[in-house]
Amino acid sequence: MSKPKVAFYWCASCGGCEETVVDLAEDILGVVEKVDIVLWPVAMDFKYKDIESMPDRSIVATLLNGAIRTSEQEEMAVLLRRKSQYLIAYGACAHLGGIPALANQFSREQILKFNYEDCPGMVNERKTRPQLHFEENGCSPHLPEFRNVVRTLDQVVDVDFYIPGCPPTPNLTKAAFDALLSGKLPPKGSVLAPDSALCDECDRKKTKPSDIAFLEFKRPHQALFDPEKCFLAQGVVCMGPATRSGCGAVCTSGNMPCTGCFGPTSRVRDQGAKILSSLCANIGPRDEEGINKVLEGIPDPVGTFYRYGLAKSLLRRKVNLPTSGNGH
Amino acid sequence: MTDPSKSPNGGWTPRIVAFFCNWCTYTAADLAGVSRLKYSSNIRVIRLMCSGRVDPQFILDAFSRGADGVLIGGCHPNDCHYVEGNYKMLRRFQLLKRMLADLGIEEQRLRLEWISAAEGEKVKRVVNEMTTQIKALGPLGMPEKFRDWDQEVIELAHHVEKSGAAACCCGSAAAPKDSKAEVAHV
Ligand code: SF4
Ligand code: SF4
Ligand code: FES
């Protein structure tokens, strides 16, 4: 019997998710033994046309990491969707937009202008920018389009499962493979991680205050943290209460507050609004001036509360940015 | 069903979602009605037990489903039936309005007012004022924005379908999944 076919693909991502697959360490051998990897651009050489020529649904599972920003990523998402029985959004960017989705606060023009003209060290006197089509030595290459909006994978194609995390942990990845290979899969649309808040698996939960009155918020570079006390008790924004567990609380055990990369539990639709709600309810002062003074410690609520989830938030993007059409 | 955002003559008119606390502002709105104080018909009132029950997710959800403005009404300081609810709302409001400004939503679209059960007149003033301000701003139109934003994805899908496998590598068109298919949980 032939081994089940598996594909890995990357879109707008940093490469960290690929690392996690490699971090399976010896476990990866177990996986590789049981499957036939048909596409994995970071590690092996395959051509897209090999995928195109495969029958539809002949790949058992595709693990796709990265947000969707370019037309090429969209095309690959659509192609892999068609060729796969299960399409899995792997990692925070495919799941929620991730760090790349913070760009949803800026227009396409602002981003291109900064990167090709204004950024420090840029020398580009003719203000050249990438073109979709151009002539070069008799060839006419075609480049992917840079879209106006950063999207999650499920905002482009239908997704079967989500593996959360920036990046996902090897444990979750291995558990997902075990589930896939044994056919013991949860209902479609599930996030393959526990459906409880991170605080539940955090060692600091013992000291999590049930009643707290914040008088200030300190940012990570502004204080030395007690290695055992709940971050909230230290006046530090911790996304734990609004974030799904499953990472093993790696950040809080490394003495850093959780920044929310696993996204919300199934009972929360908008992670940012949820943490805003719970933090603000517990601010000490009752008058506007006093409240705002405390809130000065959160200078960038969008970047803090939607660090990984802006694309998937209720508003998705700064609402007054131009878009219309393809912007060219 | 008639589109509530269309006035009888077909033009646009604001849609304001109002979250009113049961003990004060909702009673005041009732009083305004009984006293035949005319206030603009642009608000859709949702009664909650306390302004402290207004989850910021409700507010974002209202905007994302087509509200042009959101008004929250609660009891005056020291008068909340549950003691702390209105202070909780005030604190959330302070940060939420800053965050919404960062996300490009004009300040006048979100308003918090303390209105006691006796202040029917204030309901009328606040609602009318807000309606005028939002009329001046024009529609927020999030559902239309979402459609506009996703046009680029739909265009590619159409293009792919038309050109078959010739220009692009894929065939079947994928319309972006309706983000509203998901319900808001609290
Ligand atoms: S440190 Fe963060 S994750 Fe841990 S208990 Fe406190 S709030 Fe929850
Ligand atoms: S502690 Fe939070 S930020 Fe860190 S890995 Fe876990 S979910 Fe992600
Ligand atoms: S009961 Fe009216 S604001 Fe709490």
XYZ file of C-alpha atoms and ligand atoms in Angstrom:
534
model
C 0.000 0.000 0.000
C 1.334 3.418 -0.856
C 2.021 5.851 1.970
C -0.315 8.817 2.533
C 0.844 11.947 0.743
C 1.546 15.072 2.764
C 2.504 18.585 1.647
C 4.022 21.533 3.502
C 3.760 24.997 2.086
C 4.590 28.532 3.215
C 3.088 31.877 2.390
C 3.609 35.198 4.245
C 5.670 33.795 7.106
C 9.058 34.037 8.761
C 10.192 30.427 8.471
C 9.651 29.683 12.156
C 6.830 27.250 11.414
C 9.125 25.261 9.154
C 11.552 25.094 12.061
C 8.925 23.441 14.193
C 8.504 20.644 11.704
C 12.257 20.115 11.854
C 12.088 20.416 15.653
C 10.077 17.240 15.730
C 13.655 15.920 15.883
C 13.723 12.137 15.942
C 9.945 12.113 15.835
C 10.162 13.495 12.342
C 11.702 10.214 11.255
C 8.612 8.441 12.473
C 6.490 10.820 10.464
C 8.651 10.646 7.363
C 8.535 6.864 7.522
C 4.780 6.841 7.481
C 4.138 9.509 4.872
C 5.253 10.531 1.453
C 6.156 14.243 1.360
C 5.128 15.592 -2.028
C 5.886 19.279 -1.498
C 8.126 21.073 0.992
C 9.831 24.061 -0.629
C 11.977 24.926 2.386
C 13.680 21.542 2.478
C 13.208 19.682 -0.770
C 13.023 20.485 -4.444
C 9.633 20.075 -6.068
C 8.018 21.900 -8.930
C 4.564 23.407 -8.759
C 3.637 21.574 -11.920
C 4.206 18.279 -10.143
C 1.402 19.324 -7.816
C -0.772 20.562 -10.675
C -0.552 17.201 -12.373
C -1.658 15.281 -9.280
C -5.282 14.121 -9.142
C -7.593 16.221 -6.990
C -7.715 15.189 -3.319
C -4.735 12.918 -3.750
C -2.780 14.644 -0.963
C -4.107 13.497 2.399
C -3.097 16.651 4.232
C -1.467 19.949 3.428
C -0.022 21.958 6.296
C 0.093 25.532 5.102
C 1.806 28.199 7.175
C 1.850 31.953 6.667
C -0.733 34.623 6.009
C -2.014 35.307 2.492
C -0.743 38.565 1.027
C 0.075 38.002 -2.634
C -1.809 36.659 -5.612
C 0.664 33.801 -5.884
C -0.077 32.737 -2.310
C -3.769 32.817 -3.132
C -3.266 30.658 -6.186
C -1.235 28.132 -4.239
C -3.832 28.072 -1.475
C -6.549 27.348 -4.015
C -4.458 24.696 -5.762
C -3.491 22.933 -2.554
C -7.066 23.098 -1.323
C -8.166 21.254 -4.434
C -5.455 18.648 -4.244
C -5.861 17.895 -0.535
C -8.388 16.032 1.545
C -7.461 18.085 4.583
C -6.126 21.603 4.435
C -4.605 22.625 7.743
C -3.809 26.211 8.687
C -0.494 25.742 10.440
C 0.652 28.447 12.848
C -0.640 31.838 13.926
C -0.241 33.529 10.515
C -2.367 31.060 8.565
C -4.739 30.765 11.530
C -5.180 34.432 12.539
C -3.013 36.576 10.274
C -0.078 36.592 12.688
C 2.590 39.275 12.817
C 2.283 39.965 9.050
C -1.343 41.020 9.621
C -0.194 44.002 11.687
C 0.362 45.479 8.225
C -3.432 45.714 8.038
C -2.949 49.038 9.826
C -1.319 50.516 6.724
C -2.244 50.960 3.101
C -0.483 49.150 0.303
C 0.919 52.488 -0.860
C 2.339 53.321 2.593
C 4.042 49.944 2.733
C 5.514 50.100 -0.770
C 6.640 53.688 -0.323
C 8.363 52.935 2.959
C 10.076 49.809 1.734
C 11.202 51.068 -1.669
C 11.823 54.743 -0.863
C 11.852 55.871 2.738
C 13.295 53.104 4.858
C 16.750 53.698 6.323
C 19.538 52.545 4.024
C 17.398 52.538 0.900
C 19.095 53.907 -2.211
C 16.562 54.003 -5.008
C 16.888 57.314 -6.822
C 14.564 56.332 -9.616
C 12.009 55.101 -7.097
C 11.787 51.777 -8.840
C 9.130 49.437 -7.543
C 8.341 45.855 -8.469
C 6.113 45.656 -11.522
C 3.657 42.929 -12.374
C 4.979 42.704 -15.917
C 8.217 43.976 -17.385
C 10.613 43.304 -20.251
C 14.128 42.139 -19.547
C 16.475 40.789 -22.239
C 13.599 39.747 -24.419
C 11.804 37.960 -21.583
C 8.637 39.252 -19.988
C 8.474 38.000 -16.429
C 5.297 38.122 -14.437
C 5.480 38.865 -10.718
C 2.835 38.181 -8.101
C 0.537 40.994 -7.080
C 0.951 42.530 -3.626
C -2.578 42.662 -2.228
C -4.211 45.488 -0.278
C -5.194 43.235 2.597
C -3.432 40.541 4.640
C -5.712 37.530 5.050
C -5.939 34.388 7.064
C -6.003 31.170 5.096
C -9.705 30.671 5.819
C -10.476 34.095 4.373
C -9.283 32.731 1.027
C -10.177 29.032 0.980
C -12.031 26.533 3.102
C -9.903 25.200 5.995
C -10.400 21.891 7.814
C -8.225 22.316 10.906
C -6.056 24.857 12.638
C -2.812 24.252 14.486
C -2.173 27.391 16.548
C 1.010 29.046 17.733
C 3.847 31.298 16.720
C 5.212 28.808 16.012
C 3.171 25.715 16.928
C 4.967 23.477 19.379
C 6.418 20.138 18.260
C 3.997 18.346 20.647
C 0.944 19.798 18.956
C 2.395 19.070 15.552
C 3.090 15.496 16.470
C -0.361 15.075 18.007
C -1.890 16.430 14.808
C 0.043 13.928 12.711
C -0.971 11.100 15.009
C -4.616 12.140 14.702
C -4.362 12.409 10.928
C -2.616 9.101 10.454
C -4.973 7.254 12.787
C -8.035 8.971 11.346
C -9.125 10.085 14.824
C -10.015 13.623 13.890
C -12.203 16.122 15.737
C -15.045 17.922 13.926
C -14.112 20.035 10.937
C -13.079 23.579 11.827
C -11.491 22.561 15.135
C -8.366 24.142 16.485
C -6.100 21.230 17.374
C -5.292 22.375 20.915
C -7.159 22.385 24.240
C -10.157 24.702 24.449
C -9.275 26.376 27.723
C -7.448 29.558 28.672
C -3.677 29.586 28.979
C -3.907 30.459 32.686
C -5.072 26.865 33.219
C -1.649 25.518 32.354
C 0.411 28.388 33.730
C 2.389 27.757 36.916
C 1.701 31.304 38.040
C -2.036 30.736 38.246
C -1.751 30.201 42.012
C -0.940 33.888 42.389
C -3.434 35.178 39.830
C -5.423 37.821 41.679
C -9.160 37.297 41.790
C -9.655 40.923 42.622
C -7.193 43.450 41.360
C -7.118 47.214 40.908
C -4.485 48.209 38.350
C -2.786 51.493 39.182
C -0.322 51.261 36.300
C 0.665 48.959 33.459
C 4.328 48.200 32.996
C 5.760 47.043 29.694
C 8.288 44.201 29.570
C 11.323 46.476 29.151
C 10.310 48.662 32.089
C 10.657 46.231 34.941
C 12.384 43.159 36.276
C 9.788 40.494 36.746
C 9.232 38.220 39.669
C 9.737 34.753 38.165
C 6.814 33.200 40.007
C 4.069 35.742 40.496
C 1.219 36.095 37.975
C 2.057 38.907 35.554
C -1.244 40.607 36.177
C -0.366 40.822 39.861
C 2.810 42.606 38.731
C 0.885 45.129 36.635
C 2.022 43.629 33.345
C -0.335 42.952 30.444
C -0.555 39.195 30.010
C -2.783 37.838 27.237
C -3.157 34.522 29.070
C -6.783 34.976 30.147
C -7.881 35.588 26.530
C -5.598 33.003 24.913
C -5.965 29.304 24.231
C -3.737 26.910 26.106
C -1.654 24.153 24.558
C 1.807 25.705 24.339
C 2.701 24.537 27.837
C 2.893 28.203 28.949
C 6.375 28.466 27.490
C 6.529 32.257 27.648
C 5.361 32.657 31.227
C 7.721 29.914 32.355
C 10.486 31.820 30.574
C 9.538 34.903 32.617
C 7.786 36.719 29.787
C 4.079 37.497 29.652
C 1.945 35.735 27.077
C 1.431 37.813 23.939
C -1.467 35.733 22.669
C -0.107 33.687 19.779
C -2.496 30.730 20.221
C -5.495 32.948 19.573
C -8.739 32.848 21.520
C -10.714 29.853 22.759
C -13.844 28.873 20.844
C -16.031 30.919 23.151
C -14.346 34.181 22.242
C -14.803 35.751 18.829
C -12.449 38.709 19.207
C -9.355 38.148 21.314
C -8.392 41.828 21.528
C -11.811 43.012 22.657
C -11.903 40.242 25.236
C -8.601 41.075 26.899
C -9.394 44.787 26.720
C -12.609 44.044 28.533
C -11.058 42.067 31.332
C -8.029 44.318 31.880
C -10.033 47.536 31.860
C -12.709 46.247 34.209
C -9.988 45.926 36.830
C -8.455 49.362 36.616
C -8.346 51.082 40.009
C -9.477 54.675 39.400
C -13.084 55.565 38.634
C -12.621 58.980 37.070
C -11.671 59.601 33.449
C -8.397 61.316 34.213
C -7.246 58.643 36.626
C -8.309 55.871 34.248
C -6.469 57.429 31.316
C -3.348 57.830 33.409
C -3.322 54.081 34.079
C -4.050 53.374 30.415
C -0.946 55.322 29.364
C 0.840 52.068 30.109
C -0.857 50.574 27.026
C 0.285 52.994 24.328
C -0.514 50.686 21.412
C -3.682 48.677 22.088
C -3.936 47.322 18.538
C -0.361 46.054 18.533
C -0.711 44.648 22.048
C -4.116 42.974 21.886
C -4.086 41.945 18.223
C -0.422 41.124 17.910
C -1.262 37.911 16.081
C -4.939 38.294 15.382
C -5.709 41.508 13.509
C -6.743 39.821 10.240
C -9.147 37.551 12.119
C -10.524 40.260 14.411
C -14.058 41.566 13.953
C -12.856 44.638 12.061
C -9.989 42.845 10.263
C -8.125 45.990 9.321
C -7.901 49.745 9.791
C -11.274 50.578 8.348
C -10.562 53.779 6.453
C -7.710 52.584 4.269
C -8.191 52.755 0.523
C -8.620 49.504 -1.312
C -10.890 49.118 -4.218
C -9.879 46.618 -6.770
C -6.329 45.656 -7.358
C -4.777 49.034 -6.756
C -2.836 49.138 -10.020
C -37.770 42.853 4.457
C -37.123 46.557 4.177
C -33.599 47.796 4.586
C -33.604 49.798 7.825
C -30.675 51.923 6.666
C -32.808 53.376 3.859
C -35.133 56.259 4.616
C -38.562 56.164 2.943
C -37.242 58.308 0.108
C -34.447 55.849 -0.534
C -31.503 57.869 0.822
C -29.095 56.648 3.473
C -29.888 57.276 7.093
C -27.732 56.231 10.051
C -28.278 53.032 11.954
C -27.332 53.387 15.610
C -27.252 50.437 17.968
C -27.968 51.445 21.555
C -27.110 49.289 24.563
C -29.214 50.613 27.448
C -29.097 49.469 31.038
C -32.375 48.138 32.324
C -32.494 50.240 35.483
C -31.806 53.714 34.159
C -31.427 54.493 30.517
C -33.877 51.920 29.217
C -36.483 53.211 31.633
C -35.661 56.754 30.495
C -36.134 55.756 26.858
C -39.470 54.265 27.837
C -40.405 57.463 29.615
C -39.451 59.472 26.559
C -41.801 57.291 24.555
C -44.677 57.588 27.031
C -44.164 61.354 27.246
C -44.255 61.511 23.455
C -40.849 63.128 23.284
C -39.912 62.691 19.683
C -36.456 61.306 19.108
C -35.025 60.129 15.873
C -35.991 56.645 14.802
C -32.433 55.734 13.892
C -31.652 53.859 17.067
C -32.232 50.197 17.716
C -32.263 49.709 21.468
C -30.911 46.556 23.074
C -31.728 46.237 26.746
C -29.070 44.831 29.058
C -29.217 44.527 32.807
C -26.267 46.883 33.316
C -23.808 48.915 31.255
C -21.147 46.711 32.833
C -22.579 43.865 30.743
C -21.607 45.566 27.483
C -18.809 43.341 26.262
C -16.575 45.317 23.861
C -17.141 42.408 21.470
C -20.800 43.496 21.194
C -19.675 46.932 20.078
C -17.230 45.662 17.458
C -19.789 43.116 16.316
C -22.403 45.848 15.866
C -19.985 47.910 13.770
C -18.921 44.921 11.704
C -22.557 44.056 10.945
C -23.442 47.475 9.676
C -24.023 49.846 12.605
C -22.938 53.413 11.840
C -22.793 54.282 15.513
C -23.031 52.647 18.926
C -24.533 54.387 21.938
C -24.197 53.034 25.455
C -26.414 54.299 28.227
C -25.979 53.519 31.905
C -26.767 54.815 35.366
C -24.957 57.863 36.717
C -21.817 57.287 38.816
C -22.736 55.883 42.232
C -26.174 54.833 40.943
C -25.379 51.520 39.255
C -27.694 48.824 40.505
C -24.706 46.485 40.603
C -22.431 49.121 42.178
C -19.425 48.821 39.859
C -20.872 48.120 36.400
C -20.861 51.640 35.054
C -17.278 52.219 36.183
C -16.248 49.067 34.365
C -17.962 50.374 31.267
C -16.276 53.763 31.580
C -12.837 52.152 31.816
C -13.463 49.924 28.837
C -14.836 52.865 26.909
C -11.716 54.951 27.522
C -9.417 52.401 25.945
C -11.860 51.189 23.325
C -12.350 54.640 21.883
C -8.581 55.119 21.594
C -8.240 51.703 19.970
C -11.084 52.403 17.550
C -9.439 55.713 16.600
C -6.252 53.754 15.804
C -8.388 51.510 13.618
C -9.814 54.463 11.730
C -13.266 54.720 13.326
C -14.312 58.317 14.067
C -14.773 59.254 17.696
C -18.405 60.342 17.309
C -19.452 56.846 16.301
C -19.088 55.530 19.846
C -20.712 57.376 22.715
C -21.244 56.653 26.404
C -23.864 58.581 28.389
C -25.155 58.384 31.915
C -28.937 58.791 31.757
C -31.108 58.235 34.822
C -34.632 56.823 34.704
C -36.059 60.336 35.013
C -34.086 61.818 32.125
C -36.320 61.092 29.143
C -35.408 64.491 27.799
C -31.718 63.559 27.789
C -32.392 60.403 25.779
C -34.032 62.565 23.184
C -31.190 65.099 23.098
C -28.403 62.522 22.959
C -30.054 60.396 20.288
C -30.878 63.372 18.106
C -27.393 64.826 18.515
C -25.723 61.568 17.673
C -27.949 61.055 14.639
C -27.023 64.494 13.323
C -23.311 63.909 13.906
C -23.331 60.557 12.193
C -25.361 61.875 9.305
C -22.566 64.382 8.808
C -19.932 61.630 8.936
C -21.779 59.381 6.489
C -22.064 55.606 6.606
C -19.414 53.421 8.222
C -20.559 50.564 6.017
C -18.403 47.695 7.300
C -20.269 44.937 5.403
C -19.761 46.882 2.166
C -16.118 47.450 3.100
C -15.561 43.732 3.676
C -17.027 43.037 0.246
C -14.877 45.716 -1.322
C -11.723 44.429 0.401
C -12.359 40.900 -0.779
C -13.017 41.941 -4.339
C -9.341 41.319 -5.138
C -9.642 37.702 -4.049
C -12.868 37.163 -5.968
C -11.327 38.756 -9.062
C -8.455 36.321 -8.986
C -10.812 33.413 -8.532
C -12.851 34.553 -11.561
C -9.726 35.109 -13.585
C -8.478 31.645 -12.725
C -11.787 30.125 -13.674
C -11.875 31.899 -17.023
C -8.348 31.153 -18.050
C -8.466 27.577 -16.820
C -5.064 26.163 -16.120
C -3.379 28.250 -18.814
C -2.241 31.319 -16.928
C -2.651 30.178 -13.390
C -2.012 26.992 -11.667
C -5.414 26.470 -10.200
C -8.930 25.868 -11.337
C -11.788 26.039 -8.941
C -12.773 29.449 -7.726
C -12.869 30.039 -4.047
C -15.042 32.787 -2.761
C -13.728 34.033 0.555
C -15.569 32.470 3.404
C -18.133 34.778 4.858
C -16.524 36.041 8.010
C -19.984 36.505 9.457
C -20.645 32.796 9.328
C -19.111 32.767 12.731
C -21.239 33.858 15.645
C -20.032 36.163 18.345
C -19.443 34.325 21.565
C -18.965 35.921 24.898
S 0.875 34.960 34.230
Fe -0.592 35.236 32.527
S -1.077 33.146 31.831
Fe -0.141 32.966 33.896
S -1.868 32.972 35.314
Fe -1.178 35.100 35.139
S -2.486 35.953 33.493
Fe -2.659 33.719 33.310
S 2.622 31.771 26.274
Fe 1.251 32.867 24.851
S 2.631 33.887 23.363
Fe 3.831 32.299 24.451
S 3.688 30.486 23.116
Fe 2.031 30.324 24.659
S 0.234 31.264 23.631
Fe 2.056 31.901 22.478
S -27.372 48.974 36.466
Fe -27.363 50.754 35.214
S -25.246 50.886 34.750
Fe -25.258 49.198 36.106
